[in-house]
CSV table of C-alpha atoms and ligand atoms in Angstrom, one decimal:
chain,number,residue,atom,x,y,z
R,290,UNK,CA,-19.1,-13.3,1.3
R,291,UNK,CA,-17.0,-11.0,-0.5
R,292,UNK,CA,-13.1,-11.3,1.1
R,293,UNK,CA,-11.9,-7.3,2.6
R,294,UNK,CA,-9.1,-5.6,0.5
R,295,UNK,CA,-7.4,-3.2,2.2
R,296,UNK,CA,-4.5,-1.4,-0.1
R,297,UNK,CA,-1.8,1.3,0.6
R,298,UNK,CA,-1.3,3.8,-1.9
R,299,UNK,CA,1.9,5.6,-1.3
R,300,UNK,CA,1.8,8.6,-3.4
R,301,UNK,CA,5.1,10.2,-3.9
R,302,UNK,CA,6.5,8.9,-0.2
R,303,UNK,CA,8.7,6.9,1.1
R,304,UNK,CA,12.7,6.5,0.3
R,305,UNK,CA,14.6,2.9,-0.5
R,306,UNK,CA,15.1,2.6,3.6
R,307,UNK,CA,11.4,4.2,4.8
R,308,UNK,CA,9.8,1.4,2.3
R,309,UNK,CA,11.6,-1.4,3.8
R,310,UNK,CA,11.1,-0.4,7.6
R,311,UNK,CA,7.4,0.0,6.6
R,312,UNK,CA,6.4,-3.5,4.8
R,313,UNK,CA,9.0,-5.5,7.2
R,314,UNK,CA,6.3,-4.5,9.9
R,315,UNK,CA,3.5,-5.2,7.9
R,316,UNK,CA,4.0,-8.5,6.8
R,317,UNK,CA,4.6,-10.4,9.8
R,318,UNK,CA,1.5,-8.6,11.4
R,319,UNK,CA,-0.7,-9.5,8.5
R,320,UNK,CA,0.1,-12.7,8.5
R,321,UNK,CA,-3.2,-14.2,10.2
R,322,UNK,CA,-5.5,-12.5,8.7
R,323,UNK,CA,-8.2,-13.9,6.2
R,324,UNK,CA,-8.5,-10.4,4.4
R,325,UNK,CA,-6.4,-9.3,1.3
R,326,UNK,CA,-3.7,-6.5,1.7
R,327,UNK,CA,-1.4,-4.4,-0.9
R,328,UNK,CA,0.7,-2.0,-0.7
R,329,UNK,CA,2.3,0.6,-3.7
R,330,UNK,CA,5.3,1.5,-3.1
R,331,UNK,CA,6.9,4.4,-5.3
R,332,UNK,CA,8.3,2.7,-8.6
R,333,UNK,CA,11.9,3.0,-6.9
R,334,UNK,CA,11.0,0.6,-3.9
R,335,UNK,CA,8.9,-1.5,-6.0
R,336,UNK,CA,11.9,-4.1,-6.4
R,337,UNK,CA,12.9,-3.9,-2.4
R,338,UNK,CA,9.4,-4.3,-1.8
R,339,UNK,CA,8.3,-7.0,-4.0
R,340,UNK,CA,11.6,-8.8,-2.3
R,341,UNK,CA,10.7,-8.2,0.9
R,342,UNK,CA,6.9,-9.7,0.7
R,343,UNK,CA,8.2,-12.8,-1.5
R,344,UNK,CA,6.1,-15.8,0.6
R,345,UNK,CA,4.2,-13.1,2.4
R,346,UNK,CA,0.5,-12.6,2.1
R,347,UNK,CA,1.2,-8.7,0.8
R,348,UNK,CA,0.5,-8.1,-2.8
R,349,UNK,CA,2.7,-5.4,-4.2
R,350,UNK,CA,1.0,-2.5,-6.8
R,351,UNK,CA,2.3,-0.3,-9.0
R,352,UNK,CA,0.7,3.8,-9.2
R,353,UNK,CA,-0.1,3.7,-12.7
R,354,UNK,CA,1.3,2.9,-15.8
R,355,UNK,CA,1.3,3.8,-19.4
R,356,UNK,CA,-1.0,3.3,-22.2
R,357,UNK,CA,1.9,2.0,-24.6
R,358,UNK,CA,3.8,-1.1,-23.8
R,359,UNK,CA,7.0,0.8,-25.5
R,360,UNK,CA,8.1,3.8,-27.4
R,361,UNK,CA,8.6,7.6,-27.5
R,362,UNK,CA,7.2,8.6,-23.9
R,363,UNK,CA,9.3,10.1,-21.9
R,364,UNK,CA,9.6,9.5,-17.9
R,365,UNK,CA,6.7,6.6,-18.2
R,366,UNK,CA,6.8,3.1,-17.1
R,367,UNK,CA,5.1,0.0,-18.6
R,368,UNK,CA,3.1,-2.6,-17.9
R,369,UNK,CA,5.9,-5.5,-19.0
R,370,UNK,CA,8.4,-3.3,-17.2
R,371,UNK,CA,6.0,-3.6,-14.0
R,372,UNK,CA,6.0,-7.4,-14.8
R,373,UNK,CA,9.4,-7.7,-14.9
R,374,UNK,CA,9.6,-6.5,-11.5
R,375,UNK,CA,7.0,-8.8,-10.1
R,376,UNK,CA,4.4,-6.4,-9.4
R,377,UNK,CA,1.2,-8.1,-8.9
R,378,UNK,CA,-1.6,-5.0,-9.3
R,379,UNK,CA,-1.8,-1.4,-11.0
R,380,UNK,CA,-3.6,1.2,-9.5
R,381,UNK,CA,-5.6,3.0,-12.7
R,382,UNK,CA,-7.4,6.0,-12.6
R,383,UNK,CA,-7.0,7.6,-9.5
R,384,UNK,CA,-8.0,11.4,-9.4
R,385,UNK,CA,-4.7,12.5,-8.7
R,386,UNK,CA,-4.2,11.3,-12.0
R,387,UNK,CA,-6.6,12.8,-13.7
R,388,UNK,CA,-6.4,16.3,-11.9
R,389,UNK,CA,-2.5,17.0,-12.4
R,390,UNK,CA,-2.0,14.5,-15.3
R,391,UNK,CA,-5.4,15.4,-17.9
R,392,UNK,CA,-6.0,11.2,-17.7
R,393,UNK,CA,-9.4,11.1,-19.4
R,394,UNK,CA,-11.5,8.0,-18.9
R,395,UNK,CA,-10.4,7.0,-22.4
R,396,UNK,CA,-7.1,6.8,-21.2
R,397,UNK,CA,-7.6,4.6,-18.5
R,398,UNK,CA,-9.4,2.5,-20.5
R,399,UNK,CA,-6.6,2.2,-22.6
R,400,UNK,CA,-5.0,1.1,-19.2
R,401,UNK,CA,-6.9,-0.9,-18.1
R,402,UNK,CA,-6.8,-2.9,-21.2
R,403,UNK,CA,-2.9,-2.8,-21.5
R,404,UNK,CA,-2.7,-4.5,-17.9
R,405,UNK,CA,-5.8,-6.9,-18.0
R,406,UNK,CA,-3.2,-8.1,-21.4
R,407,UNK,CA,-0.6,-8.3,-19.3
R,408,UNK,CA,-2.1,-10.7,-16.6
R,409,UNK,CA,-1.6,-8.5,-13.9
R,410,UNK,CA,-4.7,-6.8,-11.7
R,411,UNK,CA,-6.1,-3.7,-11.4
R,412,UNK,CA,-7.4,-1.2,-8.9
R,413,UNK,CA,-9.5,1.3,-10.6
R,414,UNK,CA,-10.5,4.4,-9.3
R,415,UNK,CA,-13.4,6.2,-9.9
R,416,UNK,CA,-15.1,8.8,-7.8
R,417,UNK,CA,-16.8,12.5,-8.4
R,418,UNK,CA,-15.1,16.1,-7.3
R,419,UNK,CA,-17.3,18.8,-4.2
R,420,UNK,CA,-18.8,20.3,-7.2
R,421,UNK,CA,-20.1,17.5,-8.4
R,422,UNK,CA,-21.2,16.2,-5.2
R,423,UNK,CA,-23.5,19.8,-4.4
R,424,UNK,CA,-24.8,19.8,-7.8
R,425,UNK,CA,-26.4,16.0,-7.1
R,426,UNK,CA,-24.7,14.0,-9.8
R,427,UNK,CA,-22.1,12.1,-7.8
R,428,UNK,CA,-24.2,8.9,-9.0
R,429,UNK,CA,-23.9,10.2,-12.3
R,430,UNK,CA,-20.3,10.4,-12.6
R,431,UNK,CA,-19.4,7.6,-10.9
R,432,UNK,CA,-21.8,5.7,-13.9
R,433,UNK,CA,-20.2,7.2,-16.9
R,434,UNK,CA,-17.0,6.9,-15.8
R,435,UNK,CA,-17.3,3.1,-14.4
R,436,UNK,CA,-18.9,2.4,-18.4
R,437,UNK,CA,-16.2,4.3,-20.1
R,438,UNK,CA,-13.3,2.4,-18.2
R,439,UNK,CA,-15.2,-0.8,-19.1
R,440,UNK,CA,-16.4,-0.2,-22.2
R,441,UNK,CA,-14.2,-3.3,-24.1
R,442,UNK,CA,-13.6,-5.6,-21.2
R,443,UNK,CA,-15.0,-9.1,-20.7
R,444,UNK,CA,-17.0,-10.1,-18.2
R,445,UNK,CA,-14.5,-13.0,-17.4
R,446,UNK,CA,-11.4,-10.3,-17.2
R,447,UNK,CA,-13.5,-8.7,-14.2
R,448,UNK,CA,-12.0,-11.1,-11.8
R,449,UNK,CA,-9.0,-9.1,-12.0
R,450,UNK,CA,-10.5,-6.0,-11.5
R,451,UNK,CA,-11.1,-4.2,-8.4
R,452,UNK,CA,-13.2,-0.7,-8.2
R,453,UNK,CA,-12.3,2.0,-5.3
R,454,UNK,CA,-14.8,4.1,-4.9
R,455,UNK,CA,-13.1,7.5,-3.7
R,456,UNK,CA,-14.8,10.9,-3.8
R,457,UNK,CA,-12.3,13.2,-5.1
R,458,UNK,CA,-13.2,15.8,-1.9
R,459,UNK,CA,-12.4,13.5,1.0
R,460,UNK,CA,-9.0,12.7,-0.4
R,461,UNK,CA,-6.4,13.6,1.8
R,462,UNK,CA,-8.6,16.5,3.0
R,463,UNK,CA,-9.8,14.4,6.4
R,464,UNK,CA,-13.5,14.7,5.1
R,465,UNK,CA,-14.7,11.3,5.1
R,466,UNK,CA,-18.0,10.2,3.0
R,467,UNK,CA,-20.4,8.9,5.9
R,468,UNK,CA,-20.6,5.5,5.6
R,469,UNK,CA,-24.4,5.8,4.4
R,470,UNK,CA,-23.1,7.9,1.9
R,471,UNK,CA,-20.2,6.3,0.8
R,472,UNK,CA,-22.4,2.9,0.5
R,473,UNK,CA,-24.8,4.8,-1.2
R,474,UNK,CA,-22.5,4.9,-4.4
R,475,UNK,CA,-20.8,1.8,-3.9
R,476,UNK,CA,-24.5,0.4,-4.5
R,477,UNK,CA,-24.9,2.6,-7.8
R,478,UNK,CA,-21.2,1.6,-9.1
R,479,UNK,CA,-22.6,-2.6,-7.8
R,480,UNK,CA,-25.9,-1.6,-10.3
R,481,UNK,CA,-23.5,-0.4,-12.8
R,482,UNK,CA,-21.6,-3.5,-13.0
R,483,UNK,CA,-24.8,-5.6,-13.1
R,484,UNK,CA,-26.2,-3.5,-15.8
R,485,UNK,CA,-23.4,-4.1,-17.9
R,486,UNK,CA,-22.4,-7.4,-17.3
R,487,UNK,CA,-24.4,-9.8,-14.4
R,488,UNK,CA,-26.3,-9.8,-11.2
R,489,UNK,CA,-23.0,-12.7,-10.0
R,490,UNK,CA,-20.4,-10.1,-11.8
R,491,UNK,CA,-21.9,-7.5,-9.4
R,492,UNK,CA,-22.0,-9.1,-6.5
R,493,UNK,CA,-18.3,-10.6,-6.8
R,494,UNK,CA,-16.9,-7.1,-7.5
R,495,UNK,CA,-15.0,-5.8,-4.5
R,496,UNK,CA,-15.5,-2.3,-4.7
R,497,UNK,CA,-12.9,-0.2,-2.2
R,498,UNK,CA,-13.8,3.0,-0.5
R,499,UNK,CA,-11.2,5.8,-0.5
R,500,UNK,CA,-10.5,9.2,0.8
R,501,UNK,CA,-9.2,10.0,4.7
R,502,UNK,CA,-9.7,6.7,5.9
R,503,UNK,CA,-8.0,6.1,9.3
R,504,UNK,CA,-8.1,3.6,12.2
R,505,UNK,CA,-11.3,5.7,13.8
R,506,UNK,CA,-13.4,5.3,10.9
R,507,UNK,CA,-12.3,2.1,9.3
R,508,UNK,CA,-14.6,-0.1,11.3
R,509,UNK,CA,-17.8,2.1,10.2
R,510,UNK,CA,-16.9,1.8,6.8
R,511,UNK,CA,-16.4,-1.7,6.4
R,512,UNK,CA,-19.7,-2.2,8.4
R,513,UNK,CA,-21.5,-1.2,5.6
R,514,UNK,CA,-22.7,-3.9,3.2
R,515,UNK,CA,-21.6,-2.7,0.0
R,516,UNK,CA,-18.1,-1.7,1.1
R,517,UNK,CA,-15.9,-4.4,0.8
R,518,UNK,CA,-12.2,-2.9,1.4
R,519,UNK,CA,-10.2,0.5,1.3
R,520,UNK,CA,-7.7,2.1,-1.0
R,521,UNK,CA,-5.7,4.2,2.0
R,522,UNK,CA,-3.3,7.2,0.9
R,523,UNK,CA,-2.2,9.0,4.3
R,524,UNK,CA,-2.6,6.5,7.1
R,525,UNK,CA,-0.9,3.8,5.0
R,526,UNK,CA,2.5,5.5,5.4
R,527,UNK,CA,3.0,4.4,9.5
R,528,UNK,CA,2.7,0.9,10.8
R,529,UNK,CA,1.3,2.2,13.7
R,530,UNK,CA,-2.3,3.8,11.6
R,531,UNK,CA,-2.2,1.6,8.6
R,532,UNK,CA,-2.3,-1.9,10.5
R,533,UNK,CA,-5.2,-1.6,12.8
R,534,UNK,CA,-6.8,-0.2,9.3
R,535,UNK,CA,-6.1,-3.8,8.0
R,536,UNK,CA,-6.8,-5.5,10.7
R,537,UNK,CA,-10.4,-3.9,11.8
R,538,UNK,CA,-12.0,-7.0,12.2
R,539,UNK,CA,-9.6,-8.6,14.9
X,857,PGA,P1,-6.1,9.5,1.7
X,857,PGA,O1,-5.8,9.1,0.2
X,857,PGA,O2,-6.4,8.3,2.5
X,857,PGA,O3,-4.8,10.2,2.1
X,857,PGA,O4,-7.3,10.4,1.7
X,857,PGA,C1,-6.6,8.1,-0.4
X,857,PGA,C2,-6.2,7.9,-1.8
X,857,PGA,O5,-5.9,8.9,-2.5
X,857,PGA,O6,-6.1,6.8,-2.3
């Protein structure tokens, strides 16, 4: 039995005194459950954060990183940096990324490599755009771009890994796959993952679904048998929508 992950990624949200209020409500709610919870504070509140969830069940992530532990690049943070400030997981990948920063899936290999160094985990994103979806090759996508962010990486560093599956048109847009078809690709991304590595490597993988997930569809979702967590932008911003997305099984 695969253990639920259910992660908050904050985006560019959430002030020194909004991060606080938010994960000193979490924690003591979460602190029952058998699942596995994160949230990713903006790098700001990543110090307050990691502080307030010290002996708490509630990993802390970062948004991304760099590809270079030091040097000439303005405005970006590191992975030792991240360290430093106890951050337990970086989120690589994610289309936002991609869309607004030109991250190739070179890149986030590099990333992914960079962290995986560093002992820390990762959440990588993968997950295709509407145009890819209507022209069939969502499967497609989701294949090339889980072997080019693995390409390098042993089979032993995949414990640290988690995938979140999150189809670049239900992101913040309130379009949610259908369960049938989110599962659908978490089962190609699960073939993937035994194609490159093992039939035990796939079926340890916890691999996240994203995009509009919310307390009225969560349950559906982690019904399904290939869906084994969710990566939650928008509803993981209120106590009041992001906990009974964590707790969907109680
Ligand atoms: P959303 O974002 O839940 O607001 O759709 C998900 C994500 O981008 O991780």
């Amino acid at each position: 039995m695969r253990q639920k992950f259910i992660a908050g990624n904050w985006k560019l949200w959430g002030t020194l005194d909004q991060a606080k209020a938010l994960v000193s409500a979490l924690t003591p709610a979460l602190k029952s459950s058998k699942n596995r919870f994160l949230v990713a504070p903006p790098y700001t509140a990543l110090s307050a954060v990691k502080e307030l969830t010290k002996g708490t069940s509630l990993l802390v992530g970062a948004q991304d990183c760099s590809n270079l532990e030091t040097g000439a690049r303005t405005g970006e943070i590191s992975v030792p940096m991240l360290k430093e400030l106890g951050v337990d997981v970086v989120i690589l990948g994610h289309s936002e990324r991609r869309q607004f920063h030109g991250e190739t899936d070179k890149l986030v290999n590099e990333k992914i490599k960079l962290v995986l160094k560093h002992g820390l985990e990762v959440i990588y994103c993968n997950g295709e755009t509407l145009a890819e979806r209507e022209a069939g090759k969502a499967a497609e996508v989701v294949i090339r771009q889980t072997k080019e962010a693995f390409a390098g990486i042993s089979e032993a560093d995949l414990k640290k890994i988690t995938i979140a599956y999150e189809p670049v048109w239900a992101i913040g847009t309130g379009k949610t796959a259908t369960p049938q078809d989110a599962n659908e690709i978490h089962q190609v991304i699960r073939q993937t993952v035994k194609e490159l590595y093992s039939k035990a490597a796939a079926d340890a993988m916890i691999i996240q679904y994203g995009g509009s997930v919310k307390p009225e569809n969560v349950k559906d979702l982690m019904a399904m048998p290939d869906i084994d967590g969710a990566l939650v932008g928008g509803a993981s911003l209120k106590a009041d929508t992001f906990l009974p997305i964590c707790l969907f099984d109680q």
